Amino acid sequence: MSNDVIFAAAYREHYWAVSRYVARRLDGRTGEVEEVVAEVFTVAWRRRADLPEAPLPWLYGVARNCLANAVRGHRRRRRLLDRLGNDRTAHGRHIVAAPDSEHPGAWVHDALARLSPADQEVLRLAAWEELGADEIAVVLGCGGRAAAMRLHRARHRLRAEIDRMRPPAAEALPEEHRHG
């Protein structure tokens, strides 16, 4: 099978998975998703001879690099706008979430947000992209054992954050409040 045919098959099979991967990481910046996904597949086209037999983890690795470039570019543009005085607050445009806009499970996202970016990414690869340690290793560019250890440690740190966020247990209440 030619490299062109292999690329076309990878594109058809994995376009939406890569799009979802990118969209989840560009939280709220949907205008950039298509641009980043296009860059991912442009890189994949240029490197189509390098596409592995199971290309999705490899494509996630490319997407991770493209996202890093997009984030750096976004930050540069924000700094420039801030220096020019054209930030959103200067134009009176504020985005305020309604008090009832909190969705179920928001506490998980809060706990996740308290972790390092590296921990967040390895957990997202496991949970959102449903990758195993060997596939995560491909995305992160490390060995399988290292990926498994990163995932284990990130899960441990997430559990610790969740435990810190929990309200005090019933045992901490005085006796008269325990039995209602």
Coordinates of C-alpha atoms in Angstrom, one line a residue:
M1 CA 0.0 0.0 0.0
S2 CA 1.4 3.4 -0.9
N3 CA 2.1 6.1 1.7
D4 CA -0.7 8.3 0.1
V5 CA -3.2 5.5 0.7
I6 CA -2.0 4.9 4.2
F7 CA -2.3 8.7 5.0
A8 CA -5.8 8.9 3.5
A9 CA -7.0 6.0 5.6
A10 CA -5.5 7.5 8.7
Y11 CA -7.1 10.8 7.9
R12 CA -10.6 9.3 7.4
E13 CA -10.3 7.0 10.4
H14 CA -8.8 9.5 12.9
Y15 CA -9.9 13.0 11.9
W16 CA -12.7 13.3 14.5
A17 CA -10.6 11.7 17.3
V18 CA -7.8 14.3 16.6
S19 CA -10.4 17.1 16.4
R20 CA -11.9 16.1 19.8
Y21 CA -8.4 15.8 21.3
V22 CA -7.6 19.3 20.1
A23 CA -11.0 20.8 21.1
R24 CA -10.8 19.5 24.6
R25 CA -7.4 21.2 25.1
L26 CA -8.4 24.5 23.5
D27 CA -11.2 24.9 26.0
G28 CA -13.4 27.7 24.7
R29 CA -11.3 28.7 21.7
T30 CA -13.2 26.8 19.1
G31 CA -12.0 29.1 16.3
E32 CA -8.5 27.6 16.6
V33 CA -9.5 24.0 16.6
E34 CA -9.8 23.6 12.8
E35 CA -6.5 25.5 12.4
V36 CA -4.6 23.2 14.7
V37 CA -6.2 20.0 13.3
A38 CA -5.3 21.2 9.8
E39 CA -1.7 21.7 11.0
V40 CA -1.7 18.2 12.5
F41 CA -2.7 16.6 9.2
T42 CA -0.3 18.8 7.3
V43 CA 2.6 17.5 9.4
A44 CA 1.2 13.9 9.0
W45 CA 1.1 14.4 5.2
R46 CA 4.6 15.6 5.1
R47 CA 5.7 12.7 7.2
R48 CA 3.3 10.1 5.8
A49 CA 6.3 7.7 5.2
D50 CA 6.7 7.8 9.1
L51 CA 3.1 6.9 9.9
P52 CA 3.1 3.9 12.2
E53 CA 0.7 0.9 11.7
A54 CA -1.5 2.3 14.6
P55 CA -1.3 6.0 13.8
L56 CA -3.7 7.5 16.4
P57 CA -1.2 7.9 19.3
W58 CA 1.4 9.2 16.8
L59 CA -1.2 11.8 15.6
Y60 CA -1.9 12.7 19.2
G61 CA 1.8 13.4 19.7
V62 CA 1.9 15.6 16.6
A63 CA -1.3 17.3 17.9
R64 CA 0.4 17.9 21.2
N65 CA 3.3 19.7 19.5
C66 CA 0.9 21.7 17.3
L67 CA -1.2 22.7 20.3
A68 CA 2.0 23.9 22.1
N69 CA 2.8 26.1 19.1
A70 CA -0.8 27.4 19.0
V71 CA -0.8 28.2 22.8
R72 CA 2.5 30.0 22.5
G73 CA 1.1 32.0 19.5
H74 CA -2.1 32.8 21.5
R75 CA 0.0 34.1 24.5
R76 CA 2.1 36.3 22.2
R77 CA -1.0 37.8 20.6
R78 CA -2.6 38.4 24.1
R79 CA 0.6 40.1 25.3
L80 CA 0.6 42.3 22.3
L81 CA -3.0 43.2 22.7
D82 CA -2.4 43.9 26.4
R83 CA 0.5 46.2 25.5
L84 CA -1.7 48.0 23.0
G85 CA -4.5 48.4 25.5
N86 CA -7.0 46.5 23.4
D87 CA -7.8 43.8 25.9
R88 CA -11.4 42.8 26.5
T89 CA -11.8 44.9 29.6
A90 CA -10.8 48.0 27.7
H91 CA -13.8 47.5 25.5
G92 CA -16.2 46.6 28.3
R93 CA -16.7 43.0 27.1
H94 CA -16.8 40.7 30.1
I95 CA -17.8 37.1 30.1
V96 CA -19.4 36.1 33.4
A97 CA -20.7 32.6 34.1
A98 CA -24.1 32.5 35.6
P99 CA -24.3 31.0 39.1
D100 CA -26.3 28.1 37.9
S101 CA -24.0 27.3 35.0
E102 CA -21.9 24.9 37.1
H103 CA -22.3 21.5 35.5
P104 CA -22.1 18.2 37.3
G105 CA -18.6 17.0 37.8
A106 CA -17.1 20.5 37.8
W107 CA -15.3 19.6 40.9
V108 CA -13.3 17.0 39.0
H109 CA -12.2 19.7 36.5
D110 CA -11.3 22.0 39.5
A111 CA -9.2 19.2 41.0
L112 CA -7.6 18.5 37.6
A113 CA -6.8 22.2 37.1
R114 CA -4.8 22.2 40.3
L115 CA -2.4 19.6 38.9
S116 CA 0.7 20.4 36.8
P117 CA 0.2 20.6 33.0
A118 CA 2.1 17.3 32.6
D119 CA -0.2 15.5 35.1
Q120 CA -3.3 17.0 33.4
E121 CA -2.1 15.8 30.0
V122 CA -1.3 12.2 31.0
L123 CA -4.7 11.9 32.8
R124 CA -6.6 13.3 29.8
L125 CA -4.8 10.9 27.5
A126 CA -5.9 8.0 29.7
A127 CA -9.5 9.3 30.4
W128 CA -10.5 11.4 27.4
E129 CA -8.6 9.6 24.6
E130 CA -8.9 6.2 26.3
L131 CA -5.2 5.4 25.7
G132 CA -3.2 2.7 27.5
A133 CA 0.3 3.3 28.9
D134 CA 2.1 2.1 25.7
E135 CA 0.0 4.5 23.6
I136 CA 0.5 7.3 26.0
A137 CA 4.2 6.6 25.7
V138 CA 4.0 7.2 22.0
V139 CA 2.2 10.5 22.5
L140 CA 4.6 11.7 25.1
G141 CA 7.7 10.4 23.4
C142 CA 8.8 8.3 26.3
G143 CA 9.1 4.6 27.2
G144 CA 6.1 2.5 28.3
R145 CA 7.2 2.1 31.8
A146 CA 7.8 5.8 32.2
A147 CA 4.3 6.5 30.8
A148 CA 2.8 4.0 33.2
M149 CA 4.6 5.6 36.2
R150 CA 3.6 9.1 35.1
L151 CA 0.0 8.0 34.9
H152 CA 0.2 6.2 38.3
R153 CA 1.7 9.3 40.0
A154 CA -0.8 11.7 38.3
R155 CA -3.7 9.6 39.4
H156 CA -2.3 9.6 42.9
R157 CA -2.0 13.4 42.9
L158 CA -5.5 13.8 41.5
R159 CA -6.9 11.6 44.3
A160 CA -5.0 13.7 46.8
E161 CA -6.5 16.9 45.3
I162 CA -10.0 15.4 45.4
D163 CA -9.6 14.4 49.0
R164 CA -8.5 17.9 49.9
M165 CA -11.6 19.3 48.2
R166 CA -14.1 17.0 50.1
P167 CA -16.2 18.5 52.8
P168 CA -15.3 17.3 56.3
A169 CA -16.5 13.7 57.0
A170 CA -19.5 13.0 59.3
E171 CA -17.1 11.8 62.0
A172 CA -16.0 15.4 62.5
L173 CA -19.6 16.5 63.4
P174 CA -20.7 16.6 67.0
E175 CA -22.7 13.6 68.2
E176 CA -26.1 15.4 68.2
H177 CA -25.7 16.3 64.4
R178 CA -24.8 12.8 63.2
H179 CA -28.2 11.0 63.6
G180 CA -30.4 13.9 62.5

